[in-house]
Coordinates of C-alpha atoms in Angstrom, one line a residue:
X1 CA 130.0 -99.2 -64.4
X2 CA 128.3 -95.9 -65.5
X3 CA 124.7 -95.6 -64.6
X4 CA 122.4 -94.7 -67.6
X5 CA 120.3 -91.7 -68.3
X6 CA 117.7 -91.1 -70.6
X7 CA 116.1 -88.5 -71.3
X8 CA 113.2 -88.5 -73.9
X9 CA 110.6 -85.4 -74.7
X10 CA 107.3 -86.4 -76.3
X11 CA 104.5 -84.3 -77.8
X12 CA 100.7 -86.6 -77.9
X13 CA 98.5 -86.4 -80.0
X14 CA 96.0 -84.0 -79.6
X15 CA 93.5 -84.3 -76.9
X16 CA 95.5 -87.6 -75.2
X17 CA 97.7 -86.2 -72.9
X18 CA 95.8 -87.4 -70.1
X19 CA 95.6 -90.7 -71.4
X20 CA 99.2 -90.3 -71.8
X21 CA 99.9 -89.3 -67.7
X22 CA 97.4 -92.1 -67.2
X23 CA 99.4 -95.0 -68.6
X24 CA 102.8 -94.1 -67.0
X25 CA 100.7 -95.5 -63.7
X26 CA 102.1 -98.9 -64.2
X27 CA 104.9 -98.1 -65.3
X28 CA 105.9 -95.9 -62.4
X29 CA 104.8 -98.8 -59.6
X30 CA 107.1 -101.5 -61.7
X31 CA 110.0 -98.9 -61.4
X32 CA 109.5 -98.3 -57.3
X33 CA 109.9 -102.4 -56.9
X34 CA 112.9 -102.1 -59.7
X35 CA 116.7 -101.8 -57.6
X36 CA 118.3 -100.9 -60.4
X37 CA 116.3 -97.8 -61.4
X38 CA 117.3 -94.9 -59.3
X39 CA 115.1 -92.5 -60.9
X40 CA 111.7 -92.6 -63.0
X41 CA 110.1 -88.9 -63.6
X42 CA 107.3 -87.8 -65.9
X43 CA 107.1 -83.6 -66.4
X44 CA 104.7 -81.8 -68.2
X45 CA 105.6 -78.4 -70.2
X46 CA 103.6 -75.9 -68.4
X47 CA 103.8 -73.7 -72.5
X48 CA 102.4 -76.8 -74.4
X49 CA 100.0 -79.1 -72.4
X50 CA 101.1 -81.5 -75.0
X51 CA 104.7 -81.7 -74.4
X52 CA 106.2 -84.0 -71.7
X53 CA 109.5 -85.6 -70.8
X54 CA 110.8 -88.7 -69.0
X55 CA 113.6 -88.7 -66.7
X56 CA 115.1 -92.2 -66.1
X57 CA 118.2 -93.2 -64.4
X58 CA 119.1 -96.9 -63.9
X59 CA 122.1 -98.1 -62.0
X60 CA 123.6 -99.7 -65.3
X61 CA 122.9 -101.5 -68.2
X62 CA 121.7 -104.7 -66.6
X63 CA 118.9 -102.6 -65.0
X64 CA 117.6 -100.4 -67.5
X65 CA 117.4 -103.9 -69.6
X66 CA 115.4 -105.3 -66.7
X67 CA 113.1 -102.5 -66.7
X68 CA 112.5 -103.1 -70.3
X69 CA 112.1 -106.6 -70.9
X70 CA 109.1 -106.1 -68.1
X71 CA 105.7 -107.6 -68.3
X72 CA 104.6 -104.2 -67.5
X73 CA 106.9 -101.6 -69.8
X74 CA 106.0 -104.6 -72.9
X75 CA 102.2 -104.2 -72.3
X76 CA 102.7 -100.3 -72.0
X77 CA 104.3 -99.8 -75.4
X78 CA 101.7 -100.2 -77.5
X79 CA 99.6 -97.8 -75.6
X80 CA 102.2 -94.9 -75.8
X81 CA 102.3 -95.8 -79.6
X82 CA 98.8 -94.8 -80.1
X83 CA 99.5 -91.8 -77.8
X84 CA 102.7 -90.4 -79.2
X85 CA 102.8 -87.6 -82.4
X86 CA 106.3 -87.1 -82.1
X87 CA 109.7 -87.8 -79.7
X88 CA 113.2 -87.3 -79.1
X89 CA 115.3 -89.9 -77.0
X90 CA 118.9 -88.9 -75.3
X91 CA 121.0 -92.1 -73.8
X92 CA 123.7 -90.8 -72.0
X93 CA 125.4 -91.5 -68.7
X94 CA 125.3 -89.2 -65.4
X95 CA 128.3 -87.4 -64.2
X96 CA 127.0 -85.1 -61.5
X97 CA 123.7 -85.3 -59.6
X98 CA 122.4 -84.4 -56.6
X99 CA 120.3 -87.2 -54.4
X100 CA 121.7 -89.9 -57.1
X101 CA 125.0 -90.6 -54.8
X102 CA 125.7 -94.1 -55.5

């Protein structure tokens, strides 16, 4: 099975965006204990202090569901709603990485 990549660029409201680095804490610590999810990256644009975007790949569909059915990832939502002017989200599968040999 494919693994699954997702890709998602955010711009916060203005004036959160440390709150906004601040709550992927969690989120990041539930991933490291998570086998399925090979990769879990938060960037920053250095143009726009107020654009960031995620970098997730999971092993497969099983995992990324795992991920998001967490106690942590269900508590976290809400937060980024309150965080979050404005996003984009790209599902799509890996075909060539380096470091994501699997």
């Amino acid at each position: 099975m494919s693994q699954v990549a997702i890709v998602a660029r955010v711009t916060v409201k203005e004036g959160k965006a440390e709150q906004y680095v601040a709550a992927f804490a969690p989120l990041l610590e539930q991933a490291r204990k998570e086998p399925g999810t090979l990769l879990y990256a938060i960037h920053r644009s250095k143009d726009d202090l107020h654009v960031f975007w995620t970098t997730e790949i999971y092993e497969d569909n099983a995992a990324i569901a795992a991920h998001g059915a967490s106690e942590v990832h269900t508590a976290a939502a809400p937060v980024f709603t309150e965080l979050i002017a404005g996003s984009d989200v790209l599902i799509g599968e890996t075909l060539m990485a380096k470091g994501l040999d699997g």
